[in-house]
């Protein structure tokens, strides 16, 4: 785009001015539009969950986790760039939501389940959110105060719905491809393979989030893609490159629905 011609800060006149922001935006829009016109996921609807959930304790406090939402946002972007219509159900993430996708902001795991149910049917669903396992049942209606006794408040918990397992188990409206993530700190492959079976999904993207890896909240990811066909170790890559490779696999699987159980293709 550009440069435009005209007077410049250095006092000279001619080509060298920054193009008008509107012209830059229009060019970007046209380039994206052209790229999407014949992407392999054109006409497909893909659901992505992302980010942490916040589970309230009282009106000003909540329980959360360190998920940045980076991997989920990168995935939504990569799927969009292959032409998919993307519904992006996101908890309160640090990472901004990508443009060009339908963003559904949620707070709690229960909100996330409702938003996911409302977004179905979808051709594929990818569950990248770090959903809290429990929510507090005795949420205080007003800010909890220290009562001078030195005793901490007694919080009571109930398990959250498992959104991935719920969608993978649907009889009606089950997406053709259901993908979960498994953030583990030890025995990554074994735990993830067990999770694939327990949750009933087609693929698990497993990663090691032990603090030494710097993966959770960091810019890179080293994943193992697990399906009924076996496990495939990917090298450590920037999260957006992991997203692009995964999006390409999703496109390949949806092209050949019979192969949805096997990752196949090249990483
Ligand atoms: O059981 P665990 O939390 O390790 O499973 C991780 C996978 O399950 C992720 O894909 C996550 O998005 C999904 N999940 C979910 N709902 C939950 C818990 C996890 O969708 N309540």
Tab-separated table of C-alpha atoms in Angstrom, residues 76-253:
chain	number	residue	atom	x	y	z
A	76	UNK	CA	-9.494	-19.012	15.662
A	77	UNK	CA	-7.404	-16.775	13.426
A	78	UNK	CA	-5.871	-19.694	11.535
A	79	UNK	CA	-9.290	-21.303	10.976
A	80	UNK	CA	-10.699	-17.962	9.814
A	81	UNK	CA	-7.796	-17.586	7.406
A	82	UNK	CA	-8.707	-20.955	5.849
A	83	UNK	CA	-12.204	-19.610	5.199
A	84	UNK	CA	-14.156	-21.026	8.163
A	85	UNK	CA	-16.949	-19.207	9.917
A	86	UNK	CA	-15.583	-19.260	13.454
A	87	UNK	CA	-17.539	-18.924	16.685
A	88	UNK	CA	-15.018	-17.953	19.354
A	89	UNK	CA	-16.330	-18.553	22.867
A	90	UNK	CA	-13.822	-16.929	25.174
A	91	UNK	CA	-13.425	-16.503	28.892
A	92	UNK	CA	-11.824	-13.303	30.253
A	93	UNK	CA	-8.489	-13.702	28.425
A	94	UNK	CA	-5.465	-11.405	28.374
A	95	UNK	CA	-5.083	-11.939	24.624
A	96	UNK	CA	-7.436	-9.788	22.497
A	97	UNK	CA	-10.007	-11.708	20.429
A	98	UNK	CA	-9.219	-11.875	16.720
A	99	UNK	CA	-11.210	-9.893	14.173
A	100	UNK	CA	-13.402	-11.556	11.587
A	101	UNK	CA	-14.781	-14.188	13.964
A	102	UNK	CA	-18.028	-14.281	15.976
A	103	UNK	CA	-16.850	-13.535	19.513
A	104	UNK	CA	-19.002	-14.754	22.401
A	105	UNK	CA	-17.524	-13.494	25.683
A	106	UNK	CA	-18.302	-15.554	28.773
A	107	UNK	CA	-17.142	-15.566	32.388
A	108	UNK	CA	-17.853	-18.888	34.090
A	109	UNK	CA	-17.667	-22.500	32.905
A	110	UNK	CA	-21.442	-22.727	33.089
A	111	UNK	CA	-21.760	-19.643	30.830
A	112	UNK	CA	-19.270	-21.255	28.454
A	113	UNK	CA	-21.332	-24.444	28.210
A	114	UNK	CA	-24.483	-22.440	27.450
A	115	UNK	CA	-22.681	-20.400	24.770
A	116	UNK	CA	-21.260	-23.557	23.179
A	117	UNK	CA	-24.688	-25.208	23.112
A	118	UNK	CA	-26.175	-22.079	21.525
A	119	UNK	CA	-23.454	-22.047	18.849
A	120	UNK	CA	-24.057	-25.625	17.643
A	121	UNK	CA	-24.312	-27.140	15.086
A	122	UNK	CA	-20.708	-26.904	13.950
A	123	UNK	CA	-18.579	-28.997	11.610
A	124	UNK	CA	-15.706	-29.041	14.093
A	125	UNK	CA	-15.268	-27.938	17.703
A	126	UNK	CA	-11.913	-27.236	19.308
A	127	UNK	CA	-11.767	-26.867	23.067
A	128	UNK	CA	-8.708	-24.795	23.870
A	129	UNK	CA	-10.174	-23.129	26.970
A	130	UNK	CA	-8.643	-23.765	30.374
A	131	UNK	CA	-11.969	-24.333	32.087
A	132	UNK	CA	-12.068	-24.279	35.882
A	133	UNK	CA	-12.906	-27.702	37.280
A	134	UNK	CA	-14.976	-26.327	40.152
A	135	UNK	CA	-17.142	-23.358	41.027
A	136	UNK	CA	-17.984	-21.965	44.441
A	137	UNK	CA	-21.512	-22.804	45.535
A	138	UNK	CA	-21.695	-20.452	48.526
A	139	UNK	CA	-20.909	-17.245	46.590
A	140	UNK	CA	-21.313	-14.271	48.916
A	141	UNK	CA	-23.726	-11.581	47.734
A	142	UNK	CA	-21.553	-8.871	49.300
A	143	UNK	CA	-17.793	-8.504	49.641
A	144	UNK	CA	-16.523	-10.973	52.222
A	145	UNK	CA	-14.847	-9.368	55.232
A	146	UNK	CA	-12.392	-10.608	57.810
A	147	UNK	CA	-14.373	-11.130	60.984
A	148	UNK	CA	-11.459	-10.686	63.407
A	149	UNK	CA	-11.441	-14.356	64.413
A	150	UNK	CA	-8.433	-15.180	62.205
A	151	UNK	CA	-10.428	-18.020	60.646
A	152	UNK	CA	-10.539	-18.082	56.828
A	153	UNK	CA	-13.940	-18.329	55.147
A	154	UNK	CA	-15.136	-21.832	54.248
A	155	UNK	CA	-15.675	-22.004	50.511
A	156	UNK	CA	-17.773	-24.857	49.169
A	157	UNK	CA	-17.268	-26.195	45.678
A	158	UNK	CA	-19.196	-28.168	43.070
A	159	UNK	CA	-17.774	-29.644	39.875
A	160	UNK	CA	-18.251	-27.676	36.670
A	161	UNK	CA	-19.788	-29.299	33.604
A	162	UNK	CA	-17.171	-30.845	31.293
A	163	UNK	CA	-17.978	-28.978	28.093
A	164	UNK	CA	-15.720	-31.056	25.862
A	165	UNK	CA	-17.089	-34.373	27.145
A	166	UNK	CA	-20.629	-33.068	26.826
A	167	UNK	CA	-20.206	-32.056	23.173
A	168	UNK	CA	-18.228	-35.204	22.279
A	169	UNK	CA	-21.066	-37.299	23.708
A	170	UNK	CA	-23.920	-35.572	21.891
A	171	UNK	CA	-26.176	-37.888	19.888
A	172	UNK	CA	-27.633	-35.045	17.869
A	173	UNK	CA	-25.496	-32.174	16.564
A	174	UNK	CA	-22.160	-33.772	17.482
A	175	UNK	CA	-19.559	-31.969	15.350
A	176	UNK	CA	-17.828	-34.341	12.907
A	177	UNK	CA	-14.518	-33.496	14.552
A	178	UNK	CA	-14.167	-32.814	18.292
A	179	UNK	CA	-10.725	-31.776	19.512
A	180	UNK	CA	-9.620	-31.326	23.114
A	181	UNK	CA	-6.455	-29.980	24.679
A	182	UNK	CA	-4.631	-31.612	27.556
A	183	UNK	CA	-2.321	-29.472	29.630
A	184	UNK	CA	-0.270	-31.871	31.726
A	185	UNK	CA	2.739	-31.541	33.977
A	186	UNK	CA	3.900	-35.173	33.879
A	187	UNK	CA	3.485	-38.320	31.803
A	188	UNK	CA	1.948	-36.126	29.094
A	189	UNK	CA	1.287	-38.762	26.449
A	190	UNK	CA	-0.210	-41.376	28.761
A	191	UNK	CA	-2.497	-38.892	30.491
A	192	UNK	CA	-3.588	-37.401	27.181
A	193	UNK	CA	-4.309	-40.791	25.610
A	194	UNK	CA	-6.475	-41.670	28.618
A	195	UNK	CA	-8.234	-38.318	28.271
A	196	UNK	CA	-9.043	-39.006	24.609
A	197	UNK	CA	-10.962	-42.112	25.646
A	198	UNK	CA	-12.523	-40.631	28.784
A	199	UNK	CA	-13.820	-37.535	27.011
A	200	UNK	CA	-14.846	-39.320	23.809
A	201	UNK	CA	-13.197	-36.772	21.527
A	202	UNK	CA	-11.438	-37.463	18.212
A	203	UNK	CA	-8.095	-35.773	18.849
A	204	UNK	CA	-6.255	-34.482	21.871
A	205	UNK	CA	-3.619	-31.798	21.543
A	206	UNK	CA	-1.389	-32.500	24.507
A	207	UNK	CA	1.224	-30.210	25.946
A	208	UNK	CA	3.555	-30.096	28.910
A	209	UNK	CA	2.749	-27.062	31.043
A	210	UNK	CA	5.249	-27.699	33.835
A	211	UNK	CA	6.602	-24.277	34.874
A	212	UNK	CA	10.068	-25.100	33.464
A	213	UNK	CA	8.660	-25.247	29.900
A	214	UNK	CA	7.335	-21.663	30.041
A	215	UNK	CA	4.472	-22.784	27.788
A	216	UNK	CA	1.472	-21.660	29.831
A	217	UNK	CA	1.315	-17.920	29.260
A	218	UNK	CA	4.354	-18.060	26.915
A	219	UNK	CA	4.563	-17.608	23.135
A	220	UNK	CA	5.562	-21.136	22.171
A	221	UNK	CA	4.028	-24.560	22.422
A	222	UNK	CA	5.349	-28.102	21.990
A	223	UNK	CA	2.414	-30.410	21.367
A	224	UNK	CA	1.701	-34.052	20.799
A	225	UNK	CA	-1.305	-34.730	18.598
A	226	UNK	CA	-3.085	-37.848	19.790
A	227	UNK	CA	-5.858	-39.737	18.009
A	228	UNK	CA	-7.062	-43.313	17.814
A	229	UNK	CA	-4.301	-43.766	15.209
A	230	UNK	CA	-1.500	-42.930	17.641
A	231	UNK	CA	0.638	-40.050	18.872
A	232	UNK	CA	2.610	-37.551	16.842
A	233	UNK	CA	5.185	-35.237	18.444
A	234	UNK	CA	5.454	-31.785	16.945
A	235	UNK	CA	8.558	-29.656	17.474
A	236	UNK	CA	8.446	-26.640	19.759
A	237	UNK	CA	6.863	-23.880	17.664
A	238	UNK	CA	5.333	-20.420	18.073
A	239	UNK	CA	1.687	-20.788	19.125
A	240	UNK	CA	0.451	-19.261	15.856
A	241	UNK	CA	2.410	-21.854	13.861
A	242	UNK	CA	0.912	-24.655	15.995
A	243	UNK	CA	-2.464	-23.078	15.218
A	244	UNK	CA	-1.827	-22.980	11.470
A	245	UNK	CA	-0.757	-26.621	11.379
A	246	UNK	CA	-3.726	-27.679	13.436
A	247	UNK	CA	-6.132	-25.665	11.272
A	248	UNK	CA	-4.695	-27.364	8.180
A	249	UNK	CA	-5.301	-30.745	9.804
A	250	UNK	CA	-8.873	-29.774	10.616
A	251	UNK	CA	-9.422	-28.765	6.994
A	252	UNK	CA	-7.956	-32.073	5.789
A	253	UNK	CA	-10.127	-34.079	8.203
